[in-house]
Short mmCIF file of C-alpha atoms in Angstrom, two decimals:
data_model
loop_
_atom_site.label_atom_id
_atom_site.label_comp_id
_atom_site.label_asym_id
_atom_site.label_seq_id
_atom_site.Cartn_x
_atom_site.Cartn_y
_atom_site.Cartn_z
CA MET D 1370 -40.27 6.56 35.51
CA ARG D 1371 -40.76 9.31 32.95
CA PRO D 1372 -37.77 11.34 31.71
CA LYS D 1373 -37.07 14.72 33.26
CA GLU D 1374 -37.43 16.99 30.24
CA ARG D 1375 -35.25 20.05 29.81
CA ARG D 1376 -36.67 23.56 29.74
CA GLU D 1377 -34.69 26.71 28.97
CA ILE D 1378 -34.32 28.79 32.13
CA GLY D 1379 -32.28 31.69 30.72
CA GLN D 1380 -29.99 31.91 33.73
CA THR D 1381 -26.26 32.65 33.55
CA ASP D 1382 -23.38 30.84 35.20
CA LEU D 1383 -20.15 32.44 36.37
CA PHE D 1384 -18.03 29.42 35.46
CA ARG D 1385 -19.75 28.26 32.25
CA ALA D 1386 -20.49 29.97 28.96
CA ARG D 1387 -24.01 30.05 27.58
CA LEU D 1388 -24.24 28.48 24.15
CA ASP D 1389 -26.39 31.26 22.72
CA GLN D 1390 -23.53 33.70 23.45
CA ILE D 1391 -20.81 31.78 21.57
CA ILE D 1392 -22.64 30.57 18.46
CA ASN D 1393 -24.02 32.13 15.31
CA PRO D 1394 -27.81 32.45 15.80
CA THR D 1395 -28.37 32.36 12.03
CA HIS D 1396 -26.71 28.96 11.65
CA ALA D 1397 -28.98 26.45 9.90
CA LEU D 1398 -28.76 23.92 12.76
CA VAL D 1399 -29.85 26.59 15.25
CA LYS D 1400 -32.81 27.52 13.05
CA LEU D 1401 -33.72 23.84 12.67
CA ALA D 1402 -33.64 23.35 16.45
CA ARG D 1403 -36.09 26.24 16.83
CA THR D 1404 -38.40 24.88 14.14
CA ILE D 1405 -38.77 21.34 15.52
CA ASP D 1406 -41.71 20.81 17.86
CA TRP D 1407 -39.85 19.13 20.73
CA ARG D 1408 -42.99 19.04 22.91
CA PHE D 1409 -44.68 16.83 20.31
CA LEU D 1410 -41.72 14.43 20.35
CA GLU D 1411 -41.69 14.40 24.16
CA GLU D 1412 -45.36 13.48 24.19
CA ARG D 1413 -45.04 10.66 21.68
CA PHE D 1414 -41.81 9.17 23.01
CA GLY D 1415 -42.82 9.70 26.64
CA ALA D 1416 -45.78 7.36 26.19
CA VAL D 1417 -43.32 4.45 26.39
CA TYR D 1418 -42.53 5.21 30.05
CA ASP D 1419 -44.72 4.88 33.12
CA ASP D 1420 -44.91 6.68 36.46
CA ASN D 1421 -43.37 3.90 38.53
CA PRO D 1422 -40.42 4.84 40.75
CA GLY D 1423 -36.91 4.28 39.49
CA ARG D 1424 -33.99 5.97 37.83
CA PRO D 1425 -35.26 8.66 35.41
CA PRO D 1426 -34.24 8.15 31.78
CA LEU D 1427 -32.35 10.71 29.74
CA PRO D 1428 -34.30 13.69 28.30
CA THR D 1429 -36.21 13.05 25.09
CA ARG D 1430 -34.73 16.04 23.27
CA LEU D 1431 -31.20 14.81 24.01
CA MET D 1432 -31.80 11.29 22.70
CA ALA D 1433 -33.95 12.33 19.72
CA GLY D 1434 -31.40 15.00 18.78
CA LEU D 1435 -28.59 12.44 18.91
CA ALA D 1436 -30.55 10.06 16.66
CA ILE D 1437 -31.13 12.85 14.13
CA LEU D 1438 -27.49 14.02 14.15
CA LYS D 1439 -26.18 10.47 13.78
CA HIS D 1440 -27.98 9.82 10.50
CA LEU D 1441 -27.87 13.46 9.38
CA HIS D 1442 -24.06 13.38 9.17
CA ASP D 1443 -23.53 9.59 8.71
CA LEU D 1444 -21.71 9.06 12.02
CA SER D 1445 -21.22 6.03 14.21
CA ASP D 1446 -22.21 6.19 17.87
CA GLU D 1447 -18.59 6.54 18.98
CA VAL D 1448 -17.74 9.32 16.53
CA LEU D 1449 -20.96 11.15 17.38
CA CYS D 1450 -20.02 11.15 21.08
CA GLU D 1451 -16.60 12.58 20.24
CA ARG D 1452 -18.03 15.35 18.06
CA TRP D 1453 -20.79 16.19 20.52
CA ILE D 1454 -18.15 17.22 23.07
CA GLU D 1455 -16.37 19.44 20.52
CA ASN D 1456 -19.34 21.00 18.70
CA PRO D 1457 -21.46 23.63 20.51
CA TYR D 1458 -24.07 23.51 17.73
CA TYR D 1459 -24.65 19.80 18.42
CA GLN D 1460 -25.08 20.54 22.12
CA LEU D 1461 -27.54 23.37 21.46
CA PHE D 1462 -29.51 21.17 19.08
CA CYS D 1463 -29.84 18.56 21.85
CA GLY D 1464 -31.19 21.08 24.34
CA GLU D 1465 -28.11 22.17 26.31
CA GLU D 1466 -27.93 25.76 27.58
CA PHE D 1467 -24.28 25.72 28.70
CA PHE D 1468 -21.25 24.26 26.95
CA GLN D 1469 -20.57 20.75 28.30
CA HIS D 1470 -17.03 19.42 28.68
CA GLN D 1471 -18.15 15.87 29.52
CA LEU D 1472 -20.75 13.59 28.05
CA PRO D 1473 -24.00 13.59 30.10
CA PHE D 1474 -24.81 10.16 28.67
CA ASP D 1475 -23.12 6.86 27.85
CA ARG D 1476 -22.69 5.59 24.32
CA SER D 1477 -24.72 2.47 25.08
CA SER D 1478 -27.67 4.68 26.08
CA MET D 1479 -28.26 5.43 22.39
CA THR D 1480 -28.59 1.72 21.61
CA ARG D 1481 -31.00 1.11 24.48
CA TRP D 1482 -33.10 4.15 23.54
CA ARG D 1483 -33.43 2.97 19.93
CA GLN D 1484 -34.45 -0.50 21.06
CA ARG D 1485 -36.96 0.88 23.57
CA MET D 1486 -38.62 3.12 21.01
CA GLY D 1487 -38.68 0.71 18.10
CA GLU D 1488 -39.85 1.38 14.56
CA GLU D 1489 -43.41 2.32 15.52
CA ARG D 1490 -42.22 5.20 17.74
CA LEU D 1491 -39.31 6.40 15.59
CA ILE D 1492 -41.76 7.00 12.73
CA THR D 1493 -42.62 10.12 14.77
CA LEU D 1494 -39.28 11.64 13.76
CA LEU D 1495 -40.14 11.12 10.09
CA GLN D 1496 -43.56 12.71 10.61
CA GLU D 1497 -41.94 15.67 12.37
CA SER D 1498 -39.47 16.15 9.51
CA LEU D 1499 -42.40 16.41 7.07
CA ALA D 1500 -44.21 18.77 9.45
CA VAL D 1501 -41.12 21.01 9.68
CA ALA D 1502 -40.90 21.02 5.88
CA THR D 1503 -44.52 22.19 5.72
CA ARG D 1504 -44.11 24.86 8.40
CA SER D 1505 -40.92 26.27 6.89
CA GLY D 1506 -42.34 26.44 3.36
CA ALA D 1507 -40.06 23.72 1.97
CA ALA D 1508 -43.09 21.61 1.04
CA LYS D 1509 -46.87 21.83 0.82
CA PRO D 1510 -49.32 19.21 2.17
CA ALA D 1511 -50.61 18.65 -1.36
CA ASP D 1512 -47.12 17.59 -2.50
CA PHE D 1513 -47.46 14.24 -0.69
CA ARG D 1514 -50.75 13.18 -2.27
CA GLN D 1515 -48.99 11.85 -5.38
CA VAL D 1516 -46.02 9.59 -4.67
CA ILE D 1517 -43.49 7.28 -6.29
CA ILE D 1518 -42.87 3.94 -4.58
CA ASP D 1519 -39.88 1.69 -5.18
CA THR D 1520 -37.91 -0.95 -3.30
CA THR D 1521 -34.20 -1.34 -2.63
CA VAL D 1522 -31.96 -3.56 -0.52
CA GLN D 1523 -30.53 -2.46 2.81
CA GLU D 1524 -27.42 -4.59 3.10
CA LYS D 1525 -26.33 -5.96 6.45
CA ALA D 1526 -22.81 -5.58 7.82
CA VAL D 1527 -21.82 -9.18 6.96
CA THR D 1528 -19.07 -10.71 4.89
CA PHE D 1529 -19.92 -12.33 1.56
CA PRO D 1530 -21.19 -15.80 2.56
CA THR D 1531 -19.64 -18.99 1.25
CA ASP D 1532 -20.25 -22.53 2.50
CA ALA D 1533 -16.62 -22.94 3.51
CA LYS D 1534 -16.47 -19.74 5.56
CA LEU D 1535 -19.83 -20.42 7.23
CA MET D 1536 -18.89 -23.95 8.30
CA HIS D 1537 -15.47 -22.82 9.52
CA ARG D 1538 -17.03 -19.97 11.51
CA ALA D 1539 -19.77 -22.22 12.95
CA ARG D 1540 -17.14 -24.69 14.22
CA GLU D 1541 -15.08 -21.86 15.74
CA ARG D 1542 -18.10 -20.43 17.55
CA LEU D 1543 -19.01 -23.84 19.01
CA VAL D 1544 -15.43 -24.49 20.16
CA ARG D 1545 -15.19 -21.04 21.75
CA LEU D 1546 -18.52 -21.47 23.56
CA ALA D 1547 -17.52 -24.94 24.79
CA ALA D 1548 -14.28 -23.54 26.22
CA ALA D 1549 -16.20 -20.73 27.96
CA LYS D 1550 -18.69 -23.19 29.52
CA GLY D 1551 -16.05 -25.73 30.56
CA VAL D 1552 -17.01 -28.46 28.07
CA ARG D 1553 -13.95 -30.53 27.10
CA LEU D 1554 -13.99 -31.61 23.44
CA ARG D 1555 -12.18 -34.53 21.91
CA GLN D 1556 -10.67 -32.28 19.25
CA SER D 1557 -11.16 -28.62 18.32
CA TYR D 1558 -9.83 -28.85 14.71
CA ALA D 1559 -8.42 -25.34 15.10
CA ARG D 1560 -5.27 -25.98 13.06
CA VAL D 1561 -6.49 -28.46 10.44
CA GLY D 1562 -9.76 -26.55 10.00
CA LYS D 1563 -7.90 -23.36 9.13
CA ILE D 1564 -5.66 -25.25 6.69
CA ALA D 1565 -8.73 -26.81 5.00
CA LEU D 1566 -10.34 -23.37 4.61
CA ILE D 1567 -7.20 -21.94 3.02
CA GLN D 1568 -6.94 -24.91 0.65
CA HIS D 1569 -10.58 -24.54 -0.40
CA GLN D 1570 -10.12 -20.86 -1.18
CA ARG D 1571 -6.94 -21.47 -3.18
CA TYR D 1572 -8.39 -24.37 -5.18
CA ALA D 1573 -11.59 -22.42 -5.92
CA HIS D 1574 -9.55 -19.43 -7.09
CA ALA D 1575 -7.53 -21.71 -9.39
CA LYS D 1576 -10.80 -23.28 -10.66
CA GLN D 1577 -9.72 -26.71 -9.40
CA PHE D 1578 -13.22 -27.48 -8.20
CA LYS D 1579 -12.77 -31.20 -7.47
CA ARG D 1580 -10.03 -30.43 -4.98
CA ALA D 1581 -12.03 -27.48 -3.62
CA ASN D 1582 -15.06 -29.73 -3.03
CA LYS D 1583 -12.83 -32.25 -1.26
CA ALA D 1584 -11.63 -29.53 1.15
CA LEU D 1585 -15.25 -28.44 1.62
CA ARG D 1586 -16.25 -31.99 2.59
CA ARG D 1587 -13.45 -32.03 5.17
CA LEU D 1588 -14.80 -28.79 6.67
CA ARG D 1589 -18.31 -30.26 6.80
CA THR D 1590 -17.00 -33.42 8.45
CA MET D 1591 -15.11 -31.43 11.11
CA LEU D 1592 -18.21 -29.36 11.89
CA GLY D 1593 -20.34 -32.51 12.18
CA ARG D 1594 -17.86 -34.14 14.57
CA VAL D 1595 -17.84 -31.07 16.84
CA ILE D 1596 -21.66 -30.95 16.83
CA ARG D 1597 -21.95 -34.62 17.77
CA ASP D 1598 -19.26 -34.31 20.44
CA ILE D 1599 -21.03 -31.37 22.10
CA THR D 1600 -24.40 -33.14 21.87
CA ARG D 1601 -22.99 -36.16 23.71
CA LYS D 1602 -21.46 -33.99 26.43
CA LEU D 1603 -24.69 -32.01 26.92
CA ALA D 1604 -26.53 -35.25 27.74
CA HIS D 1605 -24.69 -35.17 31.08
CA ARG D 1606 -24.93 -31.34 31.45
CA PRO D 1607 -28.62 -30.45 30.99
CA ASP D 1608 -28.01 -27.04 32.60
CA LEU D 1609 -26.07 -25.97 29.48
CA ALA D 1610 -28.76 -27.00 26.97
CA GLU D 1611 -30.22 -23.49 26.72
CA ALA D 1612 -26.83 -21.82 26.15
CA PHE D 1613 -26.00 -24.22 23.28
CA ALA D 1614 -29.50 -24.38 21.73
CA LEU D 1615 -29.18 -21.53 19.20
CA PRO D 1616 -25.50 -22.08 18.22
CA LEU D 1617 -26.14 -25.80 17.66
CA SER D 1618 -29.28 -25.10 15.64
CA LEU D 1619 -27.46 -22.64 13.36
CA ALA D 1620 -24.48 -25.00 13.00
CA ARG D 1621 -26.75 -27.88 11.95
CA ARG D 1622 -28.48 -25.67 9.39
CA VAL D 1623 -25.12 -24.55 7.98
CA ARG D 1624 -23.88 -28.15 7.78
CA ASP D 1625 -27.03 -29.50 6.09
CA GLN D 1626 -27.83 -26.68 3.64
CA ARG D 1627 -26.85 -27.02 0.00
CA GLN D 1628 -26.28 -24.47 -2.74
CA ARG D 1629 -29.49 -24.96 -4.72
CA GLN D 1630 -31.92 -25.91 -1.99
CA ARG D 1631 -35.23 -24.09 -1.71
CA GLY D 1632 -36.35 -22.21 1.36
CA ARG D 1633 -34.52 -20.12 3.95
CA LYS D 1634 -30.77 -20.47 4.31
CA VAL D 1635 -28.26 -19.15 6.82
CA TYR D 1636 -25.98 -16.51 5.33
CA SER D 1637 -24.52 -15.13 8.55
CA LEU D 1638 -24.18 -16.67 12.00
CA HIS D 1639 -24.32 -13.40 13.93
CA ALA D 1640 -27.23 -12.12 11.79
CA PRO D 1641 -29.35 -15.16 10.78
CA GLU D 1642 -32.16 -12.86 9.62
CA VAL D 1643 -30.13 -11.87 6.53
CA GLU D 1644 -31.75 -12.76 3.20
CA CYS D 1645 -30.30 -13.20 -0.29
CA ILE D 1646 -32.05 -10.75 -2.63
CA GLY D 1647 -31.50 -10.50 -6.37
CA LYS D 1648 -32.52 -7.16 -7.94
CA GLY D 1649 -31.24 -7.86 -11.44
CA LYS D 1650 -28.13 -5.70 -11.20
CA ALA D 1651 -25.36 -6.69 -13.58
CA HIS D 1652 -22.58 -5.50 -11.24
CA LYS D 1653 -24.15 -7.05 -8.11
CA PRO D 1654 -26.37 -10.07 -8.83
CA TYR D 1655 -27.09 -10.78 -5.16
CA GLU D 1656 -27.32 -8.54 -2.10
CA PHE D 1657 -27.53 -9.79 1.47
CA GLY D 1658 -29.81 -7.86 3.79
CA VAL D 1659 -33.49 -6.89 3.82
CA LYS D 1660 -35.81 -5.32 1.25
CA VAL D 1661 -36.88 -1.74 1.98
CA SER D 1662 -39.75 0.24 0.44
CA VAL D 1663 -39.16 3.96 -0.21
CA ALA D 1664 -41.86 6.51 -1.13
CA THR D 1665 -41.15 10.05 -2.34
CA PRO D 1666 -43.40 12.80 -3.80
CA LEU D 1667 -44.10 12.62 -7.51
CA HIS D 1668 -43.32 16.30 -8.04
CA ARG D 1669 -40.32 17.93 -6.45
CA CYS D 1670 -41.05 20.11 -3.43
CA LYS D 1671 -39.51 23.55 -3.01
CA GLY D 1672 -37.00 22.21 -0.49
CA GLY D 1673 -36.11 19.06 -2.43
CA GLN D 1674 -37.24 15.49 -3.00
CA PHE D 1675 -38.30 14.46 0.52
CA VAL D 1676 -38.90 10.89 1.69
CA ALA D 1677 -42.56 10.49 2.60
CA HIS D 1678 -42.36 6.91 3.87
CA VAL D 1679 -39.88 4.09 4.36
CA LYS D 1680 -40.41 0.56 5.67
CA ALA D 1681 -38.32 -2.58 6.01
CA LEU D 1682 -39.96 -5.67 4.44
CA PRO D 1683 -38.51 -8.91 5.89
CA GLY D 1684 -39.10 -12.16 4.07
CA ASN D 1685 -38.11 -10.89 0.60
CA PRO D 1686 -41.70 -10.38 -0.62
CA TYR D 1687 -42.62 -9.70 -4.22
CA ASP D 1688 -42.72 -5.95 -4.82
CA GLY D 1689 -46.36 -5.95 -5.93
CA HIS D 1690 -47.44 -7.73 -2.75
CA THR D 1691 -45.95 -5.03 -0.51
CA LEU D 1692 -48.48 -2.34 -1.44
CA ALA D 1693 -51.14 -3.89 0.81
CA THR D 1694 -49.13 -2.83 3.87
CA VAL D 1695 -47.12 0.09 2.47
CA ILE D 1696 -50.06 2.24 1.31
CA PRO D 1697 -51.95 2.26 4.66
CA ASP D 1698 -48.70 3.01 6.53
CA LEU D 1699 -47.89 5.78 4.05
CA GLU D 1700 -51.26 7.45 4.54
CA GLN D 1701 -50.92 7.20 8.30
CA THR D 1702 -47.47 8.82 8.16
CA ILE D 1703 -48.46 11.79 5.98
CA GLY D 1704 -51.92 12.13 7.56
CA ALA D 1705 -53.76 12.30 4.22
CA GLU D 1706 -55.09 10.04 1.48
CA VAL D 1707 -52.88 9.29 -1.50
CA GLU D 1708 -54.42 10.19 -4.85
CA ARG D 1709 -51.87 8.73 -7.26
CA ILE D 1710 -49.09 6.12 -6.93
CA VAL D 1711 -46.49 5.52 -9.64
CA THR D 1712 -44.32 2.39 -9.59
CA ASP D 1713 -41.94 0.53 -11.86
CA ALA D 1714 -42.70 -2.65 -13.79
CA GLY D 1715 -41.77 -4.81 -10.80
CA TYR D 1716 -45.18 -4.07 -9.25
CA ARG D 1717 -47.25 -5.82 -11.92
CA GLY D 1718 -50.05 -7.88 -10.41
CA HIS D 1719 -49.95 -5.81 -7.23
CA HIS D 1720 -52.10 -6.45 -4.16
CA ALA D 1721 -53.00 -2.85 -3.35
CA PRO D 1722 -56.14 -2.23 -1.24
CA LYS D 1723 -59.34 -2.33 -3.28
CA GLU D 1724 -60.08 1.36 -2.90
CA LYS D 1725 -56.57 2.21 -4.15
CA ARG D 1726 -56.25 -0.39 -6.88
CA PHE D 1727 -57.07 1.96 -9.74
CA GLN D 1728 -54.87 4.73 -8.34
CA VAL D 1729 -51.69 2.67 -8.80
CA TYR D 1730 -50.01 3.13 -12.19
CA VAL D 1731 -47.36 0.59 -13.13
CA ALA D 1732 -44.71 1.45 -15.70
CA GLY D 1733 -45.40 -0.33 -18.97
CA GLN D 1734 -49.18 -0.39 -18.79
CA LYS D 1735 -50.98 0.75 -21.94
CA ARG D 1736 -54.64 1.26 -21.04
CA GLY D 1737 -56.23 4.27 -19.42
CA LEU D 1738 -53.24 6.59 -19.81
CA SER D 1739 -53.97 10.29 -19.91
CA PRO D 1740 -51.32 12.90 -20.75
CA ALA D 1741 -50.93 13.60 -17.00
CA ILE D 1742 -50.20 9.91 -16.32
CA LYS D 1743 -47.66 9.82 -19.14
CA ARG D 1744 -45.91 12.82 -17.62
CA ALA D 1745 -46.00 11.07 -14.24
CA PHE D 1746 -44.23 8.02 -15.73
CA ARG D 1747 -41.43 10.31 -16.89
CA ARG D 1748 -41.00 11.39 -13.25
CA ARG D 1749 -40.84 7.81 -11.91
CA SER D 1750 -37.03 7.69 -11.93
CA ALA D 1751 -36.89 10.60 -9.44
CA VAL D 1752 -36.88 8.04 -6.63
CA GLU D 1753 -33.56 6.53 -7.76
CA PRO D 1754 -31.27 9.42 -6.70
CA VAL D 1755 -33.15 9.56 -3.38
CA ILE D 1756 -32.28 5.91 -2.77
CA GLY D 1757 -28.69 6.66 -3.74
CA HIS D 1758 -28.45 9.49 -1.19
CA LEU D 1759 -30.03 7.32 1.50
CA LYS D 1760 -27.44 4.61 0.90
CA ASN D 1761 -24.31 6.70 0.44
CA GLU D 1762 -24.88 9.50 2.95
CA HIS D 1763 -27.36 8.31 5.58
CA ARG D 1764 -26.33 4.73 6.52
CA LEU D 1765 -28.93 2.81 4.49
CA GLY D 1766 -26.22 1.18 2.39
CA ARG D 1767 -24.81 -0.90 5.27
CA ASN D 1768 -26.78 -1.59 8.43
CA HIS D 1769 -24.83 -2.19 11.65
CA LEU D 1770 -27.85 -2.50 13.98
CA THR D 1771 -28.65 -5.99 15.18
CA GLY D 1772 -31.68 -8.11 14.39
CA SER D 1773 -34.79 -7.56 12.30
CA ALA D 1774 -35.76 -4.69 14.61
CA GLY D 1775 -32.42 -3.05 13.80
CA ASP D 1776 -33.20 -3.31 10.08
CA ALA D 1777 -36.49 -1.45 10.53
CA ILE D 1778 -34.99 1.17 12.85
CA ASN D 1779 -32.04 1.92 10.58
CA ALA D 1780 -34.29 2.36 7.53
CA VAL D 1781 -36.53 4.87 9.34
CA LEU D 1782 -33.61 6.86 10.79
CA ALA D 1783 -31.90 6.99 7.37
CA ALA D 1784 -35.01 8.68 5.94
CA VAL D 1785 -35.11 11.03 8.95
CA GLY D 1786 -31.48 12.05 8.41
CA TYR D 1787 -32.07 12.60 4.69
CA ASN D 1788 -35.13 14.82 5.26
CA PHE D 1789 -33.39 16.92 7.91
CA ARG D 1790 -30.38 17.41 5.64
CA LEU D 1791 -32.69 18.84 2.99
CA LEU D 1792 -34.24 21.08 5.65
CA LEU D 1793 -30.82 22.31 6.75
CA ARG D 1794 -30.04 23.26 3.16
CA TRP D 1795 -33.44 24.93 2.79
CA LEU D 1796 -33.06 26.99 5.97
CA ALA D 1797 -29.56 28.08 4.97
CA LEU D 1798 -30.83 29.22 1.55
CA LEU D 1799 -33.81 30.94 3.14
CA CYS D 1800 -31.51 32.87 5.46
CA ALA D 1801 -29.29 33.84 2.52
CA TRP D 1802 -32.30 35.06 0.54
CA ILE D 1803 -33.51 37.19 3.46
CA LEU D 1804 -30.06 38.73 3.95
CA ALA D 1805 -29.76 39.45 0.22
CA ALA D 1806 -33.19 41.12 0.22
CA LEU D 1807 -32.30 43.25 3.24
CA THR D 1808 -28.99 44.22 1.65
CA ARG D 1809 -30.72 45.29 -1.56
CA ALA D 1810 -33.32 47.27 0.38
CA LEU D 1811 -30.62 48.98 2.43
CA ALA D 1812 -28.59 49.80 -0.69
CA CYS D 1813 -31.65 51.28 -2.39
CA SER D 1814 -32.41 53.45 0.66
CA LEU D 1815 -28.86 54.83 0.70
CA LEU D 1816 -28.88 55.83 -2.97
CA PRO D 1817 -29.35 59.57 -3.55
CA GLN D 1818 -32.89 60.32 -4.63
CA ARG D 1819 -33.52 62.41 -7.74
CA THR D 1820 -35.36 65.68 -7.27
#
């Protein structure tokens, strides 16, 4: 069933206060709510639903507004729910006419809405942020025809992986699942396993690596015994095979993997999609998460350095090989063809589409450089502070959403929150400029005229 969208009726209520009577109409969030084309969002997001009977979902403006506010102010779902009750501007932004004293939604509804929409639908919010920037004068359509593209790492909310911790955690998860399903084990190794983990950590810290490796072998042996014990018991309980399939598979991979083996490894049991990515940073040699591509205009717009495109790239691909998918997605997002793309030296030997191959300029190349291209190379580092803001202020630095789909969703919403924060600042400045101009005009009209 399609959502029942909200429309402003303008009626009053004897027992409730209208929001437009208790707020400042010149507030930037109020102006932003008036600038966003909510009908466009309702049309795009409403295509997910059908006309079959059932319980109607929550209004699109409410859920889209919550998603924007969450990444605009770097809030968790729980904190956002608490502030939504207290803040009339949040309620007005989400389409409420009267001040609400109770939440009209459940916190888990935000998670289900994000999963239902997915990355391909949430890109609409990014497109709308760019459209609002164009309509409000913060950017021009021509600003997005020349872009800078770079990649970064969106880290997952996981602890730093070590073989000892992974094997200890895999054994604990198997023992806990066996207890929940009524499978009696010969031994759980709860006490001796914890002691072995502590010994390994102490010996490794003291650089006594022979003793540390001996404790690690004990942890691997305990995990193997629990795996074999559960496998024997499941032979007589085939109804539990499906429940133990994934935990046993991950536990076997953790037990068998070695430090220098090639291919995929398990770095987290609750997020097996996590990858180990090395970006050459001296202070952080390895980061655990997913690679993300970020595109921003080459020249700064009036309202700031907006994000034109963002995309999660699972599989840790080479930067130059990502342009084959990033450039078509970028052009679809901005609705225009890209004329010039500037990248860093990590994109050498790129696989850009044939028609765009000679429009990609990689830092360090020597041939075919005009003065305009040399000036463009000096602007290439403008993408770095954008990535910093995305990570520190809009939840790109640590992703708490589950699965590979959560990686893609969090990256898109981080860019949405960043763009709308720039728009809030632009609308506030625009309002201040208008007030200053009116004040000057009024002061000039009140001055005595010379005769």
